[in-house]
CSV table of C-alpha atoms and ligand atoms in Angstrom, one decimal:
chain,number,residue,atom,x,y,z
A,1,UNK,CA,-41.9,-42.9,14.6
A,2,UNK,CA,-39.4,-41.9,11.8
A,3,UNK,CA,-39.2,-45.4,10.4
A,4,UNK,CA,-43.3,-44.8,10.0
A,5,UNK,CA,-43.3,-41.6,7.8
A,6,UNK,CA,-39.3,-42.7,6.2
A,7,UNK,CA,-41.1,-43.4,3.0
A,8,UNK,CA,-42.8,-39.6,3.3
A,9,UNK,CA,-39.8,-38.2,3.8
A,10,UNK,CA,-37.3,-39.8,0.9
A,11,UNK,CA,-40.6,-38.1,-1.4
A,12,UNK,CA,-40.1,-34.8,0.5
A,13,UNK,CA,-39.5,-32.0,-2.3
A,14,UNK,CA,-39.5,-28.6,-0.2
A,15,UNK,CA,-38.1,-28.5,2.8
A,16,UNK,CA,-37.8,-26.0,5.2
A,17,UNK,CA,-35.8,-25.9,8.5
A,18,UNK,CA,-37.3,-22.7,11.1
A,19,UNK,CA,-33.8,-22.8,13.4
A,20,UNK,CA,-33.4,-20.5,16.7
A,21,UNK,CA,-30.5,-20.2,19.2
A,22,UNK,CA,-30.8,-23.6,20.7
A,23,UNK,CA,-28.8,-25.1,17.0
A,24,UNK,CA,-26.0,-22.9,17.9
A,25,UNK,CA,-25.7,-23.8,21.6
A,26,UNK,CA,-23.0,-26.8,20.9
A,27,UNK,CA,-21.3,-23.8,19.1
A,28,UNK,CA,-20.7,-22.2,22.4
A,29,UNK,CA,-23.3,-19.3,21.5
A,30,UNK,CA,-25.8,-18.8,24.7
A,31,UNK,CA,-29.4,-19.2,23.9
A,32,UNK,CA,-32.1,-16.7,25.3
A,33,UNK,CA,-34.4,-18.9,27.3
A,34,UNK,CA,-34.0,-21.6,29.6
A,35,UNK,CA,-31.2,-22.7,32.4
A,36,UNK,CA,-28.3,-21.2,30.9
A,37,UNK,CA,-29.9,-18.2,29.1
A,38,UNK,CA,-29.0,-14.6,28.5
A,39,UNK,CA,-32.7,-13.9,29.7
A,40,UNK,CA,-31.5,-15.1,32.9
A,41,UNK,CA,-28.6,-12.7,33.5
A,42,UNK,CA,-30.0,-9.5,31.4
A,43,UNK,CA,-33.3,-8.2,31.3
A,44,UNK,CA,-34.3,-8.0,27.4
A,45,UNK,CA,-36.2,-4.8,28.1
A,46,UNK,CA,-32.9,-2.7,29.1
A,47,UNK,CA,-30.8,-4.6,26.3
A,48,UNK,CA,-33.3,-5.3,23.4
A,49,UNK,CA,-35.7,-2.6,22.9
A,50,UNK,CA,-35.2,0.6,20.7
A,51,UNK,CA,-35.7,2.2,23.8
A,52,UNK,CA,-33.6,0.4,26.1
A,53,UNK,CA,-31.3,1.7,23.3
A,54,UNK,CA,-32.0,5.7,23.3
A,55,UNK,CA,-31.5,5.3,27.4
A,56,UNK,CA,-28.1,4.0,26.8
A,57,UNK,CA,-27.1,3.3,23.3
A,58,UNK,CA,-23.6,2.8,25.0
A,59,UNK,CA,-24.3,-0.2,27.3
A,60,UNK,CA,-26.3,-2.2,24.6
A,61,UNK,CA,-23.3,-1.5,22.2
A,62,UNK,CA,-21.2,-2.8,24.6
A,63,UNK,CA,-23.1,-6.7,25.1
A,64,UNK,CA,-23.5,-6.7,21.2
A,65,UNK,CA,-19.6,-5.8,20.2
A,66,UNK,CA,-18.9,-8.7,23.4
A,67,UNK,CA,-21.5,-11.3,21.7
A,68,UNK,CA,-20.1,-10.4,18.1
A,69,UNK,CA,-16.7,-11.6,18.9
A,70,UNK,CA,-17.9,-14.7,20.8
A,71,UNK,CA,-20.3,-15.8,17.7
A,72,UNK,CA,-17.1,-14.4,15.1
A,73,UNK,CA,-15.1,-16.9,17.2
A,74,UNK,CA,-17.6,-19.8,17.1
A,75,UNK,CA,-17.2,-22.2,14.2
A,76,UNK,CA,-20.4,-23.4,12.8
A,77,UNK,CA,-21.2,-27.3,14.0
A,78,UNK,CA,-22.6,-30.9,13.1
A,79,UNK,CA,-26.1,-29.2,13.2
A,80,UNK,CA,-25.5,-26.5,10.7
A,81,UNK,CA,-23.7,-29.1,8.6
A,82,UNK,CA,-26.1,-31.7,8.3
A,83,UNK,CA,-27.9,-29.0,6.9
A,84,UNK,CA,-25.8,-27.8,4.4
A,85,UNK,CA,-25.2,-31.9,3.2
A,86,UNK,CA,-29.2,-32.4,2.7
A,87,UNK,CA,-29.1,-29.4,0.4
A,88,UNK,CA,-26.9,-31.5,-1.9
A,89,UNK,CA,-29.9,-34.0,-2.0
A,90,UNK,CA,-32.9,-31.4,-1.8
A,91,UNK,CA,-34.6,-28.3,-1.7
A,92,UNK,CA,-33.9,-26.9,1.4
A,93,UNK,CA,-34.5,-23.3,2.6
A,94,UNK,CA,-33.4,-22.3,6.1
A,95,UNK,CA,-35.9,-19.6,8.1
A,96,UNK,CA,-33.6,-18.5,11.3
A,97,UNK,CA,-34.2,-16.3,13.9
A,98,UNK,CA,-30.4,-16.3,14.9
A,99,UNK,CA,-28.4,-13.2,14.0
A,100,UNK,CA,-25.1,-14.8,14.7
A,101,UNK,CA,-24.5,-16.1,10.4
A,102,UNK,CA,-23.6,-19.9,11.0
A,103,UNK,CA,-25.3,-21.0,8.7
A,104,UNK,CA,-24.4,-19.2,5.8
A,105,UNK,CA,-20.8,-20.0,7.2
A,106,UNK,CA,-21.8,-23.6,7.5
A,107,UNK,CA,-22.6,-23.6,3.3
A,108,UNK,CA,-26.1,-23.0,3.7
A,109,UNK,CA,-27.3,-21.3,0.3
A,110,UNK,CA,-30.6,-20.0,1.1
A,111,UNK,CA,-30.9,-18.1,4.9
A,112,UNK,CA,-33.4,-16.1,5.7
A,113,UNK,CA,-32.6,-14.2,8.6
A,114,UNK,CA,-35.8,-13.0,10.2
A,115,UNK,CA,-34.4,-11.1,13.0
A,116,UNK,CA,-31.4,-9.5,11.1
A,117,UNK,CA,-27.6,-10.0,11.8
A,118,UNK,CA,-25.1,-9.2,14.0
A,119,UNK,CA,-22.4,-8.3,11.5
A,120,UNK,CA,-24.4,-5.5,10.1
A,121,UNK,CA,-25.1,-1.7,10.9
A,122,UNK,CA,-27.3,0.3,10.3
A,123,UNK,CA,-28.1,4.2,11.1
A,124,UNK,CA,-31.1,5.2,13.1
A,125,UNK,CA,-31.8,7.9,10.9
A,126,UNK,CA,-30.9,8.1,7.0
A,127,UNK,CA,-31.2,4.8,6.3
A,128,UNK,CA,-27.5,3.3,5.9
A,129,UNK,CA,-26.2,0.1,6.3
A,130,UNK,CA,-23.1,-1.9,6.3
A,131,UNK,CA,-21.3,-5.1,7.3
A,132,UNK,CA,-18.8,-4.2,10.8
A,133,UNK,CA,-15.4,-5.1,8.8
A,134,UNK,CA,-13.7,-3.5,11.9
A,135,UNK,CA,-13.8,-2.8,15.9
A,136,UNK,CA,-14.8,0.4,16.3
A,137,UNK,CA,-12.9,2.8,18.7
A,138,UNK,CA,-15.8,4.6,20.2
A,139,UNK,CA,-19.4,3.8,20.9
A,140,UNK,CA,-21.6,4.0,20.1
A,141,UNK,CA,-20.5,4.5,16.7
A,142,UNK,CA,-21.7,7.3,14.5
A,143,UNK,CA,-23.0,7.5,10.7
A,144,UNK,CA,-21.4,9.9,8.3
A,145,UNK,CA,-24.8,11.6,8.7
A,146,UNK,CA,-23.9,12.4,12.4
A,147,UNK,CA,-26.5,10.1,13.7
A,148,UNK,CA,-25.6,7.0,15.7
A,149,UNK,CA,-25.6,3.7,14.4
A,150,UNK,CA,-26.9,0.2,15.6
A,151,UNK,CA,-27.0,-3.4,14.9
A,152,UNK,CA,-29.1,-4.1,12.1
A,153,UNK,CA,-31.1,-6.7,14.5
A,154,UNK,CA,-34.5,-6.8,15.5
A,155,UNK,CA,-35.6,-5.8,18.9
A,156,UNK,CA,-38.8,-6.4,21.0
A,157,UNK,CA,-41.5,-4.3,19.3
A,158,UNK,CA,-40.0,-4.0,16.5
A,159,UNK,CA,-41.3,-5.5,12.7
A,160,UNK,CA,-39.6,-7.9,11.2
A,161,UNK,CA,-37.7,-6.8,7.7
A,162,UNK,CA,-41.1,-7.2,5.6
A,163,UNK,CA,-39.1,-8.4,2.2
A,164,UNK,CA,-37.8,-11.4,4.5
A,165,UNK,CA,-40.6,-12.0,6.4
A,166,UNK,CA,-43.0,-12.1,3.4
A,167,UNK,CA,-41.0,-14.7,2.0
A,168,UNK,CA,-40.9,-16.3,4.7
A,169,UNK,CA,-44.5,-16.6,5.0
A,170,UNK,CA,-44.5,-17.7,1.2
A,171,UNK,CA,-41.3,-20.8,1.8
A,172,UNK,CA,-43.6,-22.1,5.4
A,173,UNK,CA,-46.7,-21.8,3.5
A,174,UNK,CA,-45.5,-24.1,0.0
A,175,UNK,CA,-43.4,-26.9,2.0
A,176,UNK,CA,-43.8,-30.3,2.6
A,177,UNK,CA,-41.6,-31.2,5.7
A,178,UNK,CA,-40.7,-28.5,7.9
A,179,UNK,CA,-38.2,-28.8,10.6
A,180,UNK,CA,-38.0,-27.0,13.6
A,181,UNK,CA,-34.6,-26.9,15.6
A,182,UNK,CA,-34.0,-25.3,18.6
A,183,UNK,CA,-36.1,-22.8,19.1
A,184,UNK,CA,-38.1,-22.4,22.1
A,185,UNK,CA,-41.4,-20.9,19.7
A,186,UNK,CA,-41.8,-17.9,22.3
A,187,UNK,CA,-41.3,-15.8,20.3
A,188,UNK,CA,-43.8,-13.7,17.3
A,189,UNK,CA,-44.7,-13.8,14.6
A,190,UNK,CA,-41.7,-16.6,13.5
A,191,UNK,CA,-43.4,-18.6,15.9
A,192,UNK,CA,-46.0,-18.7,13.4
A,193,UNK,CA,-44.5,-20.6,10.7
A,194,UNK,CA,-44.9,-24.0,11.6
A,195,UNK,CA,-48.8,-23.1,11.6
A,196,UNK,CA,-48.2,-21.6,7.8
A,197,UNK,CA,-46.6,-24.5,6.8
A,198,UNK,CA,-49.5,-27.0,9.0
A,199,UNK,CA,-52.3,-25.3,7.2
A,200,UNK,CA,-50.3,-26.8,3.7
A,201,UNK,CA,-50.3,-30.5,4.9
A,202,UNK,CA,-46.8,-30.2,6.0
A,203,UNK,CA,-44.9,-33.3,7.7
A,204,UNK,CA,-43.4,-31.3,11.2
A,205,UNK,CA,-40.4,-32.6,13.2
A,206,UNK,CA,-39.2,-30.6,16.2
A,207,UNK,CA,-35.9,-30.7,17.6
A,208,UNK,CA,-35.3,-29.6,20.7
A,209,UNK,CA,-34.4,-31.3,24.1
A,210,UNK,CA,-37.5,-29.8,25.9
A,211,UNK,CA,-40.9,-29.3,25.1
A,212,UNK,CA,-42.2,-26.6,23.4
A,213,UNK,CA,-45.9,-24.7,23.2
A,214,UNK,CA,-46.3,-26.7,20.0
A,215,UNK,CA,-44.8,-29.6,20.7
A,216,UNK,CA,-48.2,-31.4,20.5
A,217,UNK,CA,-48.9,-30.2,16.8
A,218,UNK,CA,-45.3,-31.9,16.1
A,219,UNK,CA,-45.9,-35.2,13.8
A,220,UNK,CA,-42.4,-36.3,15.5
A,221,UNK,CA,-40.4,-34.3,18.6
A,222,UNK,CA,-37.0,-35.4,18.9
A,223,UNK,CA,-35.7,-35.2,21.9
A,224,UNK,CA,-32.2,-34.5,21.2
A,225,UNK,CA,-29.6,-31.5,20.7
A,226,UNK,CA,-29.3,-30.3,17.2
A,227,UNK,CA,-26.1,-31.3,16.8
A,228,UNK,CA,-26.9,-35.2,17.9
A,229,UNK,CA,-30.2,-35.6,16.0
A,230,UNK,CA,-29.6,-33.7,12.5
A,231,UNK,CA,-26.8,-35.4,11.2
A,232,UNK,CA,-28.9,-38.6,11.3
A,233,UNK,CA,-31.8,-37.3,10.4
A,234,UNK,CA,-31.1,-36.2,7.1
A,235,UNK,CA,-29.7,-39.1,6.4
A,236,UNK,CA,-33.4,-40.3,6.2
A,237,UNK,CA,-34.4,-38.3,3.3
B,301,BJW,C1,-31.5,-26.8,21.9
B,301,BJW,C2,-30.2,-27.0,22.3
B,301,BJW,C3,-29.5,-27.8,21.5
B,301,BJW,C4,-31.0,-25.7,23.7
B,301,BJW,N1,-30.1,-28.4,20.4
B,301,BJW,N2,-32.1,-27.3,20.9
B,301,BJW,C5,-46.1,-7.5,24.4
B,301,BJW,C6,-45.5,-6.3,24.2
B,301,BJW,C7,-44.7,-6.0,23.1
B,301,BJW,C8,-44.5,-7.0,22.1
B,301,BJW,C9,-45.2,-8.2,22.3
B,301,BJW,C10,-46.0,-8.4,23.4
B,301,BJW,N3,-46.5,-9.7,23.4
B,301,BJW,C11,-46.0,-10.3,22.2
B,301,BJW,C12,-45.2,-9.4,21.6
B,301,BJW,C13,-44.5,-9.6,20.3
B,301,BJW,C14,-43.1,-10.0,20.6
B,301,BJW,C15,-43.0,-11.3,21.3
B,301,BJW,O1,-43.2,-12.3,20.7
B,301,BJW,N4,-42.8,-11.3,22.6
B,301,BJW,C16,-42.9,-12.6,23.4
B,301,BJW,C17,-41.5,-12.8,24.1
B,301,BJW,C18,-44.0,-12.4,24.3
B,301,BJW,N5,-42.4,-10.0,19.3
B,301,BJW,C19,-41.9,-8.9,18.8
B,301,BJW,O2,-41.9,-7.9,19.4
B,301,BJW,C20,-41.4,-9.1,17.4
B,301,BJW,N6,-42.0,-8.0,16.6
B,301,BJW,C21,-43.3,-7.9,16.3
B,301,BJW,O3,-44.1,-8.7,16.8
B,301,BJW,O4,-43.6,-6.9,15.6
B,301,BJW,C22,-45.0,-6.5,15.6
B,301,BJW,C23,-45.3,-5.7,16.8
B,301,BJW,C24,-44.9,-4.4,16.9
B,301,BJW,C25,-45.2,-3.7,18.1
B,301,BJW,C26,-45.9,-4.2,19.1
B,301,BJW,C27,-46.3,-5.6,19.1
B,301,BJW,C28,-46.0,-6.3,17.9
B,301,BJW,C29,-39.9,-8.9,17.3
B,301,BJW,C30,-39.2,-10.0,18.1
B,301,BJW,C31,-37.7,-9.8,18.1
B,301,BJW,C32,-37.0,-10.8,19.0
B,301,BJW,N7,-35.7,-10.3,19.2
B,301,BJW,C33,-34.7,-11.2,19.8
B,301,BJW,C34,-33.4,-10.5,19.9
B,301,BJW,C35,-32.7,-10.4,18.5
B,301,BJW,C36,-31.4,-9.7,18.6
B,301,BJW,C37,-30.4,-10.4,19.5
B,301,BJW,O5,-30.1,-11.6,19.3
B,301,BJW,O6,-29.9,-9.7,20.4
B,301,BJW,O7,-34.6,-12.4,19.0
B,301,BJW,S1,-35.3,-11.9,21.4
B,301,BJW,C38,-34.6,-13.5,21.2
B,301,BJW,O8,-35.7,-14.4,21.1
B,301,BJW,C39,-34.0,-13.5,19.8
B,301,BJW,C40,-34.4,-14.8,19.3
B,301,BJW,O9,-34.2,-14.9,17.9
B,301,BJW,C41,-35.8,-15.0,19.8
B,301,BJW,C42,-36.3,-16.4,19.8
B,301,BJW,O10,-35.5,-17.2,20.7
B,301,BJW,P1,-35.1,-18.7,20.3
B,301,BJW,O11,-34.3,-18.7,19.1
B,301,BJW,O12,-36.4,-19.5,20.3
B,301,BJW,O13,-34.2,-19.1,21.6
B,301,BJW,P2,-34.7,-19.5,23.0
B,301,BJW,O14,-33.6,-19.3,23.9
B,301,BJW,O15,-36.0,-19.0,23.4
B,301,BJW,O16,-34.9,-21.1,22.9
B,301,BJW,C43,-33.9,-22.0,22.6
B,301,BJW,C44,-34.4,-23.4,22.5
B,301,BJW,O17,-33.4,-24.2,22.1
B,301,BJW,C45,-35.0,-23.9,23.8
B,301,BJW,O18,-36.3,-24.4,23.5
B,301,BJW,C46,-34.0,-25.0,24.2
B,301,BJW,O19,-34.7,-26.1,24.8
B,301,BJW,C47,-33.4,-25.4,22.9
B,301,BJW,N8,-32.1,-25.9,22.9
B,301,BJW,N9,-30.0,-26.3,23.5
B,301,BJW,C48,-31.4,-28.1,20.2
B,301,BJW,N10,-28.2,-28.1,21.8
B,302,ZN,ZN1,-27.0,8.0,8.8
């Protein structure tokens, strides 16, 4: 199937990966969904809600500060990489939902991080934010406004940060090959991109060991892990 479009790819001049937790898995990062997901063990509506977070600020702080230091302890891996080495041949912009940064630690130049990060703060109140250059030694932690601080990530319910999102929209909708890796495309409105970028005529490869919802709109599914399939894929291009 890649041998058949080969010649549409080597003319590609935009293209866009849409990444989710499954390209960070060979990292050692958990995904959310599927047999060995953090869905499975916590329920997202007492961990990932601005509510869940008023109830208890204190236990949500506690599974972020114990996922930050896994992700700061991952190193970015063949996945990431591959990307990083096709932006030395092409456009390439890189829509993620992850929060976890391993692509802008792989190299990656242009990341667009539609559900925030997890190395930032930010206060519930006034408006502050921050990179976490330290532990902190009590949680939740408070702003110098009095008010207490969270991750700067986006929870259930919550809108997307609208500057990102917007260009988002604007990279999916002007591509020619988009690839999606390793995201399971439960989730709204990122879920939506691929259909942006459809609507332009785009080429769509999907990377992911299972099937997804959209898997029959895919021009190719790979079958693969990330960190199998990208390295030779870009090779392609
Ligand atoms: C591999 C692999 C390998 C494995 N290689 N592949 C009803 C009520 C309220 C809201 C809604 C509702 N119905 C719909 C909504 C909207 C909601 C939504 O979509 N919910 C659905 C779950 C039903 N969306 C939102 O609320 C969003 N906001 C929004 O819509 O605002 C407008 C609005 C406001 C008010 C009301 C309604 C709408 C915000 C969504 C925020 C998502 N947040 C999280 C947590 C972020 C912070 C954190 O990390 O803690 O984001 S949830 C989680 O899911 C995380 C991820 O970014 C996101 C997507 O997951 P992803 O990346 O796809 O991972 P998985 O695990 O699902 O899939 C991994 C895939 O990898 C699998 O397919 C594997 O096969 C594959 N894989 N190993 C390659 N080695
Ligand atoms: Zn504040």
């Amino acid at each position: 199937m890649l041998e058949q479009i080969s010649d549409k790819l080597k003319q590609a001049e935009k293209i866009i990966f849409v990444t989710g937790a499954g390209i960070s898995q060979e990292s050692g990062i958990p995904t959310f969904r599927g047999k060995d997901g953090l869905w499975r063990k916590y329920d997202p509506m007492k961990l990932a809600t601005i509510d869940a977070f008023y109830e208890d600020p204190k236990l949500v702080w506690e599974w972020y500060e114990e996922r930050r230091k896994n992700i700061l302890a991952a190193k970015p891996n063949l996945g990431h990489l591959a990307i990083v080495q096709l932006e030395k041949k092409k456009p390439v912009h890189v829509l993620t939902q992850n929060i976890d940064g391993l692509h802008q630690r792989a190299g990656s130049k242009n990341v667009y991080e539609l559900h925030g990060s997890i190395i930032t703060i930010k206060c519930t109140v006034c408006g502050f934010k921050d990179k976490i250059s330290t532990s902190f030694s009590k949680l939740p932690p408070l702003c110098k406004c009095g008010n207490i601080l969270r991750p700067d990530v986006v929870w259930f319910g919550e809108s997307l940060p609208q500057d990102v999102w917007q260009a988002a929209i604007s990279q999916a909708s002007s591509c020619d090959t988009m690839i999606i890796v390793g995201t399971s495309l439960a989730v709204s409105p990122a879920n939506l991109l691929p259909i942006y970028a459809k609507q332009n005529g785009a080429i769509l490869i999907e990377i992911n060991p299972e099937e997804t919802p959209m898997s029959g709109t895919m021009d190719i599914s790979i079958r693969s892990s990330a960190a199998k399939a990208l390295p030779e894929l870009v090779t392609v291009f």
